[in-house]
Amino acid sequence: MVEPSDHRILVTGARGQIGSDLVTRLRELYGQDSVIASDVQGQGDVPSPFLHLDVLDQLGLHQAISEHSITTIYNLAAILSAHGEKDPDLCERVNLGGLQNVLDASREYGCRVFSPSSIAVFGPDSRPVAKQETPLNPTTKYGFTKKEGEKMMLKYWEDYGVDARGIRYPGLLSWKTLPTGGTTDFAVEVFSKIQAEGEYTFFVREDTKLPMMMMEDAIRATLLLMEAPGHSLSRWRSGYNVRGMTFSAAELADAIKRRIPSAEMRYVPDSRQKIADSWPQDLDDSFARLEWGWKSTYDLESMVVAMLEGFA
Ligand code: NAD
Ligand code: AKB
């Protein structure tokens, strides 16, 4: 049994939307010095310890793990969907090449791994509600890398015993760090713009309905999965569906307008519409509920209250 003080954690891509919140929570649980934040970007305002680390740099990764006696890696370094469609080569290099480096190093040093998947693993044939076992037919480069990433993690578990786990996160909502490069970004941007400027132009149609989740729930799901006994996990261990809530852009706009009647919102779809139209509108997360006790806490109304307060 590993005591909290025995955890030595490396977080890659720590400056991103999830990393900013996850590093804080992990440090609350395991101690500031036990959690090494790292990113290909500079340290910014992330508190130390911080390493400048590119997941494509195999040697740097090995050195970081060995010098800091790392036991668990949260691999958050990635290129998200909209950015990935613009630069598919970089998306494949970072999302698959980076993951392979993390898994190879974990195999050598005996680390546990968490590396997120996404609802992007699904394609248009998964609509409206994607089940855990719905076939994965993504139409984006990002979705392809997430699907292959799930397979790679399962292979490293089955063939080499690397304890690799993952979640198919929906669009994540938080006021602490703004999302960039994704398709679900509109559901955060709207709160930031309405609070700052009183208006927002959605880059998707008003009937665009996608699965979403509050960051607090996503972090809770992540830690629940990582704490779950290995024997309770099935072949879905590298990509569990987790459900938070689902709403259309118009339903989100209505919920905001009920609280801020002067808010002005318009819809001017851009290239991200095609990506949104290829993803499921909702998820069935029965396996996560059954195997490791997942249950979300936020719904649309409580999320809108929290996000408006957060950006106020
Ligand atoms: P993000 O884009 O906000 O952050 C990614 C971080 O990775 C950035 O800080 C970036 O500098 C860093 N990075 C990029 N290339 C790197 C490299 N070569 N080496 C090291 N760092 C590198 O992304 P996020 O939203 O925090 O997502 C984290 C993970 O969760 C990703 O795997 C993403 O696919 C997944 N995910 C996120 C969401 C979401 O809504 N945020 C939803 C589904 C899945
Ligand atoms: C994106 O929009 O790319 C991410 C995701 C759902 O994976 N938020």
Short mmCIF file of C-alpha atoms and ligand atoms in Angstrom, two decimals:
data_model
loop_
_atom_site.label_atom_id
_atom_site.label_comp_id
_atom_site.label_asym_id
_atom_site.label_seq_id
_atom_site.Cartn_x
_atom_site.Cartn_y
_atom_site.Cartn_z
CA MET A 1 0.00 0.00 0.00
CA VAL A 2 1.46 3.35 -1.06
CA GLU A 3 1.15 6.04 1.63
CA PRO A 4 0.36 9.60 0.45
CA SER A 5 3.92 10.70 1.25
CA ASP A 6 5.28 7.94 -1.01
CA HIS A 7 3.62 9.42 -4.08
CA ARG A 8 6.11 11.13 -6.40
CA ILE A 9 4.12 12.60 -9.26
CA LEU A 10 5.09 14.13 -12.61
CA VAL A 11 2.44 16.13 -14.49
CA THR A 12 3.20 16.83 -18.16
CA GLY A 13 1.34 19.64 -19.96
CA ALA A 14 0.77 21.14 -16.51
CA ARG A 15 0.17 24.68 -17.77
CA GLY A 16 -2.96 23.69 -19.66
CA GLN A 17 -6.63 23.90 -18.70
CA ILE A 18 -6.68 20.64 -16.72
CA GLY A 19 -3.10 20.77 -15.45
CA SER A 20 -3.60 24.09 -13.67
CA ASP A 21 -6.38 22.61 -11.50
CA LEU A 22 -5.02 19.07 -11.23
CA VAL A 23 -1.58 20.16 -9.97
CA THR A 24 -3.21 22.23 -7.22
CA ARG A 25 -5.41 19.31 -6.11
CA LEU A 26 -2.57 16.76 -6.24
CA ARG A 27 -0.38 19.07 -4.16
CA GLU A 28 -3.17 19.45 -1.58
CA LEU A 29 -3.34 15.66 -1.34
CA TYR A 30 0.30 14.62 -1.56
CA GLY A 31 2.32 17.73 -0.65
CA GLN A 32 3.79 20.56 -2.73
CA ASP A 33 7.21 18.97 -3.27
CA SER A 34 5.82 15.56 -4.24
CA VAL A 35 4.18 16.92 -7.41
CA ILE A 36 6.50 18.09 -10.20
CA ALA A 37 4.66 20.26 -12.73
CA SER A 38 6.16 20.33 -16.23
CA ASP A 39 5.38 21.77 -19.64
CA VAL A 40 7.00 22.62 -22.97
CA GLN A 41 6.05 26.24 -22.13
CA GLY A 42 7.95 28.20 -19.48
CA GLN A 43 6.91 28.12 -15.81
CA GLY A 44 4.58 31.14 -15.99
CA ASP A 45 2.82 31.50 -12.64
CA VAL A 46 2.86 27.76 -11.80
CA PRO A 47 4.39 27.39 -8.32
CA SER A 48 7.61 25.31 -8.10
CA PRO A 49 8.66 22.57 -8.38
CA PHE A 50 8.45 23.00 -12.17
CA LEU A 51 10.45 21.45 -15.01
CA HIS A 52 10.70 22.61 -18.59
CA LEU A 53 9.92 19.30 -20.32
CA ASP A 54 8.91 18.35 -23.86
CA VAL A 55 7.24 14.91 -23.94
CA LEU A 56 8.96 14.31 -27.27
CA ASP A 57 12.33 14.54 -25.50
CA GLN A 58 12.86 10.90 -24.43
CA LEU A 59 16.10 11.58 -22.59
CA GLY A 60 14.64 14.55 -20.71
CA LEU A 61 11.66 12.43 -19.67
CA HIS A 62 13.88 9.61 -18.38
CA GLN A 63 16.06 12.10 -16.47
CA ALA A 64 13.02 13.75 -14.87
CA ILE A 65 11.60 10.39 -13.73
CA SER A 66 14.88 9.11 -12.41
CA GLU A 67 16.08 12.33 -10.70
CA HIS A 68 12.74 12.90 -8.96
CA SER A 69 12.00 9.20 -8.21
CA ILE A 70 8.63 9.51 -9.97
CA THR A 71 6.02 6.82 -9.22
CA THR A 72 3.02 8.21 -11.18
CA ILE A 73 2.73 10.30 -14.36
CA TYR A 74 -0.32 12.37 -15.28
CA ASN A 75 0.29 12.91 -18.99
CA LEU A 76 -1.69 16.00 -20.00
CA ALA A 77 0.60 17.22 -22.81
CA ALA A 78 -1.52 17.29 -25.97
CA ILE A 79 -2.75 19.17 -29.02
CA LEU A 80 -6.54 19.54 -28.90
CA SER A 81 -9.14 19.14 -31.66
CA ALA A 82 -9.30 22.50 -33.47
CA HIS A 83 -5.53 23.01 -33.27
CA GLY A 84 -5.06 19.37 -34.36
CA GLU A 85 -7.09 19.87 -37.55
CA LYS A 86 -4.82 22.83 -38.41
CA ASP A 87 -1.59 20.97 -37.61
CA PRO A 88 -2.31 17.22 -37.86
CA ASP A 89 1.38 16.22 -37.89
CA LEU A 90 2.10 18.00 -34.62
CA CYS A 91 -1.12 16.53 -33.16
CA GLU A 92 -0.01 12.99 -33.99
CA ARG A 93 3.57 13.57 -32.79
CA VAL A 94 2.58 14.99 -29.40
CA ASN A 95 -0.55 12.93 -28.68
CA LEU A 96 0.81 9.56 -29.82
CA GLY A 97 4.61 10.03 -29.88
CA GLY A 98 4.53 11.79 -26.50
CA LEU A 99 2.28 9.11 -25.00
CA GLN A 100 4.54 6.34 -26.29
CA ASN A 101 7.56 8.03 -24.66
CA VAL A 102 5.65 8.28 -21.38
CA LEU A 103 4.60 4.61 -21.56
CA ASP A 104 8.10 3.39 -22.51
CA ALA A 105 9.67 5.32 -19.64
CA SER A 106 6.94 4.07 -17.27
CA ARG A 107 7.67 0.51 -18.31
CA GLU A 108 11.34 1.03 -17.49
CA TYR A 109 10.83 2.83 -14.16
CA GLY A 110 7.63 1.05 -13.00
CA CYS A 111 5.45 4.21 -13.01
CA ARG A 112 1.66 4.28 -13.05
CA VAL A 113 0.14 6.45 -15.81
CA PHE A 114 -2.98 8.54 -16.26
CA SER A 115 -3.43 9.89 -19.79
CA PRO A 116 -6.79 11.33 -20.84
CA SER A 117 -8.88 10.28 -23.79
CA SER A 118 -11.81 12.33 -25.10
CA ILE A 119 -15.34 12.16 -26.49
CA ALA A 120 -13.47 12.86 -29.77
CA VAL A 121 -12.82 9.10 -30.07
CA PHE A 122 -16.40 8.86 -31.35
CA GLY A 123 -17.61 9.72 -34.85
CA PRO A 124 -20.94 10.81 -36.35
CA ASP A 125 -22.28 7.24 -36.15
CA SER A 126 -22.22 7.50 -32.32
CA ARG A 127 -24.94 10.18 -32.21
CA PRO A 128 -26.98 10.94 -30.24
CA VAL A 129 -25.79 8.91 -27.21
CA ALA A 130 -22.40 7.15 -27.23
CA LYS A 131 -22.26 3.99 -25.15
CA GLN A 132 -19.00 2.67 -23.73
CA GLU A 133 -18.84 -0.03 -26.40
CA THR A 134 -20.03 2.12 -29.34
CA PRO A 135 -17.53 1.58 -32.22
CA LEU A 136 -14.85 4.28 -32.45
CA ASN A 137 -14.94 5.94 -35.88
CA PRO A 138 -13.48 9.43 -35.34
CA THR A 139 -13.32 11.81 -38.30
CA THR A 140 -10.71 14.19 -36.83
CA LYS A 141 -6.96 13.73 -36.46
CA TYR A 142 -7.31 14.49 -32.72
CA GLY A 143 -9.99 11.80 -32.35
CA PHE A 144 -7.79 9.32 -34.21
CA THR A 145 -4.87 10.01 -31.82
CA LYS A 146 -7.15 9.53 -28.80
CA LYS A 147 -8.54 6.25 -30.15
CA GLU A 148 -5.02 4.93 -30.91
CA GLY A 149 -3.81 6.26 -27.55
CA GLU A 150 -6.43 4.16 -25.74
CA LYS A 151 -5.30 1.08 -27.68
CA MET A 152 -1.63 1.79 -26.94
CA MET A 153 -2.29 2.16 -23.21
CA LEU A 154 -4.24 -1.11 -23.11
CA LYS A 155 -1.41 -2.87 -24.94
CA TYR A 156 1.21 -1.60 -22.47
CA TRP A 157 -0.99 -2.86 -19.62
CA GLU A 158 -1.67 -6.27 -21.17
CA ASP A 159 1.82 -6.93 -22.58
CA TYR A 160 4.12 -5.16 -20.09
CA GLY A 161 2.01 -4.62 -16.95
CA VAL A 162 2.16 -0.80 -17.14
CA ASP A 163 -0.77 0.38 -14.98
CA ALA A 164 -2.16 2.92 -17.49
CA ARG A 165 -5.63 4.42 -17.02
CA GLY A 166 -7.72 6.99 -18.87
CA ILE A 167 -11.06 8.77 -19.13
CA ARG A 168 -12.93 10.02 -22.20
CA TYR A 169 -13.43 13.52 -20.85
CA PRO A 170 -16.31 15.57 -22.25
CA GLY A 171 -15.75 19.34 -22.80
CA LEU A 172 -14.40 20.67 -19.49
CA LEU A 173 -15.64 23.88 -17.86
CA SER A 174 -13.56 25.99 -15.51
CA TRP A 175 -13.02 29.69 -14.79
CA LYS A 176 -9.45 29.33 -13.60
CA THR A 177 -7.67 28.67 -16.91
CA LEU A 178 -9.26 29.44 -20.27
CA PRO A 179 -9.28 26.56 -22.77
CA THR A 180 -7.50 27.00 -26.11
CA GLY A 181 -7.39 24.99 -29.32
CA GLY A 182 -10.53 22.93 -28.63
CA THR A 183 -14.04 22.73 -30.02
CA THR A 184 -15.91 22.82 -26.69
CA ASP A 185 -14.10 26.08 -25.76
CA PHE A 186 -17.26 28.12 -26.52
CA ALA A 187 -18.92 26.82 -23.34
CA VAL A 188 -16.24 28.56 -21.25
CA GLU A 189 -15.54 31.58 -23.49
CA VAL A 190 -19.20 32.63 -23.28
CA PHE A 191 -18.96 33.18 -19.50
CA SER A 192 -15.70 35.08 -19.70
CA LYS A 193 -16.98 37.37 -22.50
CA ILE A 194 -20.44 37.96 -21.01
CA GLN A 195 -18.94 38.96 -17.66
CA ALA A 196 -16.29 41.20 -19.30
CA GLU A 197 -18.13 42.64 -22.32
CA GLY A 198 -21.81 41.69 -22.01
CA GLU A 199 -21.86 39.90 -25.38
CA TYR A 200 -20.58 36.76 -27.07
CA THR A 201 -20.62 35.25 -30.55
CA PHE A 202 -20.76 31.45 -30.45
CA PHE A 203 -18.64 29.77 -33.13
CA VAL A 204 -21.21 26.95 -33.38
CA ARG A 205 -24.93 26.83 -34.32
CA GLU A 206 -27.50 27.27 -31.59
CA ASP A 207 -28.64 23.61 -31.85
CA THR A 208 -25.10 22.30 -31.22
CA LYS A 209 -25.43 19.93 -28.29
CA LEU A 210 -22.35 18.33 -26.70
CA PRO A 211 -21.39 16.48 -23.49
CA MET A 212 -19.74 18.77 -20.90
CA MET A 213 -18.44 18.52 -17.33
CA MET A 214 -17.30 20.89 -14.58
CA MET A 215 -13.55 20.71 -13.97
CA GLU A 216 -14.16 19.93 -10.29
CA ASP A 217 -16.06 16.78 -11.32
CA ALA A 218 -13.39 15.87 -13.90
CA ILE A 219 -10.62 16.09 -11.29
CA ARG A 220 -12.71 14.01 -8.88
CA ALA A 221 -13.29 11.40 -11.60
CA THR A 222 -9.55 11.31 -12.36
CA LEU A 223 -8.58 10.73 -8.74
CA LEU A 224 -11.37 8.16 -8.23
CA LEU A 225 -10.14 6.17 -11.22
CA MET A 226 -6.51 6.37 -10.08
CA GLU A 227 -7.48 5.21 -6.57
CA ALA A 228 -9.66 2.32 -7.81
CA PRO A 229 -8.26 -1.17 -7.13
CA GLY A 230 -6.84 -2.63 -10.34
CA HIS A 231 -9.01 -5.75 -10.11
CA SER A 232 -12.20 -3.66 -10.41
CA LEU A 233 -11.18 -2.29 -13.82
CA SER A 234 -12.12 -3.98 -17.09
CA ARG A 235 -10.79 -3.67 -20.65
CA TRP A 236 -12.14 -0.10 -20.62
CA ARG A 237 -9.39 0.97 -18.21
CA SER A 238 -7.75 3.29 -20.78
CA GLY A 239 -10.92 5.11 -21.86
CA TYR A 240 -13.98 5.21 -19.63
CA ASN A 241 -17.03 7.25 -20.68
CA VAL A 242 -17.93 9.71 -17.89
CA ARG A 243 -21.06 11.83 -18.05
CA GLY A 244 -21.48 15.27 -16.54
CA MET A 245 -24.25 17.12 -18.36
CA THR A 246 -25.36 17.89 -21.90
CA PHE A 247 -26.83 21.07 -23.36
CA SER A 248 -27.10 22.92 -26.67
CA ALA A 249 -25.52 26.34 -27.21
CA ALA A 250 -29.05 27.83 -27.16
CA GLU A 251 -29.91 26.09 -23.86
CA LEU A 252 -26.68 27.47 -22.39
CA ALA A 253 -27.48 30.97 -23.69
CA ASP A 254 -31.02 30.75 -22.19
CA ALA A 255 -29.66 29.69 -18.79
CA ILE A 256 -27.25 32.67 -18.84
CA LYS A 257 -29.98 35.09 -19.98
CA ARG A 258 -32.24 34.02 -17.11
CA ARG A 259 -29.56 35.40 -14.78
CA ILE A 260 -28.23 38.27 -16.94
CA PRO A 261 -31.15 39.47 -19.11
CA SER A 262 -28.97 42.11 -20.83
CA ALA A 263 -26.50 39.49 -22.16
CA GLU A 264 -26.32 39.49 -25.98
CA MET A 265 -25.45 36.25 -27.75
CA ARG A 266 -25.17 35.46 -31.47
CA TYR A 267 -24.19 32.40 -33.53
CA VAL A 268 -21.62 32.55 -36.33
CA PRO A 269 -20.40 28.98 -36.98
CA ASP A 270 -16.82 28.47 -38.20
CA SER A 271 -14.73 25.41 -39.09
CA ARG A 272 -15.18 24.01 -35.56
CA GLN A 273 -18.86 23.33 -36.36
CA LYS A 274 -17.87 20.32 -38.46
CA ILE A 275 -15.90 18.87 -35.54
CA ALA A 276 -18.79 19.45 -33.11
CA ASP A 277 -21.22 17.77 -35.54
CA SER A 278 -19.03 14.66 -35.57
CA TRP A 279 -19.20 14.09 -31.79
CA PRO A 280 -21.96 12.48 -29.70
CA GLN A 281 -24.50 14.69 -27.94
CA ASP A 282 -24.47 12.63 -24.77
CA LEU A 283 -22.72 9.67 -23.16
CA ASP A 284 -23.70 6.52 -21.30
CA ASP A 285 -21.24 6.08 -18.43
CA SER A 286 -22.60 2.85 -16.87
CA PHE A 287 -19.18 1.15 -16.79
CA ALA A 288 -17.50 3.99 -14.86
CA ARG A 289 -20.41 4.00 -12.38
CA LEU A 290 -20.29 0.25 -11.90
CA GLU A 291 -16.54 -0.33 -11.87
CA TRP A 292 -15.24 2.61 -9.85
CA GLY A 293 -18.27 4.37 -8.42
CA TRP A 294 -18.42 7.44 -10.71
CA LYS A 295 -21.23 9.97 -10.18
CA SER A 296 -21.25 13.61 -11.31
CA THR A 297 -22.48 16.44 -9.08
CA TYR A 298 -23.12 19.46 -11.37
CA ASP A 299 -26.06 19.99 -13.73
CA LEU A 300 -26.62 22.86 -16.20
CA GLU A 301 -28.17 25.23 -13.64
CA SER A 302 -25.59 24.71 -10.87
CA MET A 303 -22.78 24.92 -13.46
CA VAL A 304 -24.06 28.27 -14.82
CA VAL A 305 -24.26 29.74 -11.30
CA ALA A 306 -20.71 28.58 -10.50
CA MET A 307 -19.22 29.78 -13.81
CA LEU A 308 -20.86 33.23 -13.62
CA GLU A 309 -19.59 33.64 -10.06
CA GLY A 310 -16.12 32.41 -11.07
CA PHE A 311 -15.80 34.96 -13.90
CA ALA A 312 -17.47 37.84 -11.97
P1 NAD B 1 -4.41 22.27 -22.97
O1 NAD B 1 -4.25 22.50 -24.43
O2 NAD B 1 -5.06 23.31 -22.15
O3 NAD B 1 -2.99 21.94 -22.32
C1 NAD B 1 -2.07 21.10 -22.93
C2 NAD B 1 -0.69 21.47 -22.42
O4 NAD B 1 0.24 20.62 -23.08
C3 NAD B 1 -0.30 22.92 -22.73
O5 NAD B 1 0.10 23.58 -21.55
C4 NAD B 1 0.86 22.77 -23.72
O6 NAD B 1 1.86 23.77 -23.56
C5 NAD B 1 1.39 21.39 -23.36
N1 NAD B 1 2.14 20.75 -24.43
C6 NAD B 1 1.89 20.75 -25.76
N2 NAD B 1 2.84 20.08 -26.41
C7 NAD B 1 3.70 19.61 -25.48
C8 NAD B 1 4.90 18.85 -25.51
N3 NAD B 1 5.43 18.43 -26.69
N4 NAD B 1 5.51 18.55 -24.35
C9 NAD B 1 5.01 18.98 -23.16
N5 NAD B 1 3.90 19.74 -23.06
C10 NAD B 1 3.25 20.04 -24.21
O7 NAD B 1 -5.16 20.86 -22.80
P2 NAD B 1 -6.07 20.38 -21.58
O8 NAD B 1 -7.44 20.85 -21.85
O9 NAD B 1 -5.44 20.68 -20.29
O10 NAD B 1 -6.07 18.81 -21.90
C11 NAD B 1 -5.24 17.90 -21.22
C12 NAD B 1 -5.58 16.51 -21.71
O11 NAD B 1 -6.99 16.26 -21.53
C13 NAD B 1 -5.33 16.29 -23.21
O12 NAD B 1 -4.92 14.96 -23.42
C14 NAD B 1 -6.71 16.49 -23.83
O13 NAD B 1 -6.83 15.79 -25.04
C15 NAD B 1 -7.58 15.91 -22.75
N6 NAD B 1 -8.97 16.41 -22.82
C16 NAD B 1 -9.25 17.69 -22.48
C17 NAD B 1 -10.56 18.14 -22.55
C18 NAD B 1 -10.94 19.55 -22.19
O14 NAD B 1 -12.11 19.93 -22.39
N7 NAD B 1 -10.05 20.35 -21.63
C19 NAD B 1 -11.58 17.27 -22.97
C20 NAD B 1 -11.24 15.98 -23.36
C21 NAD B 1 -9.92 15.54 -23.24
C1 AKB B 2 -11.75 19.71 -27.52
O1 AKB B 2 -12.76 20.40 -27.75
O2 AKB B 2 -10.86 19.47 -28.34
C2 AKB B 2 -11.63 19.10 -26.13
C3 AKB B 2 -12.16 17.71 -26.13
C4 AKB B 2 -13.61 17.48 -25.96
O3 AKB B 2 -11.42 16.77 -26.27
N1 AKB B 2 -12.29 19.94 -25.20
#
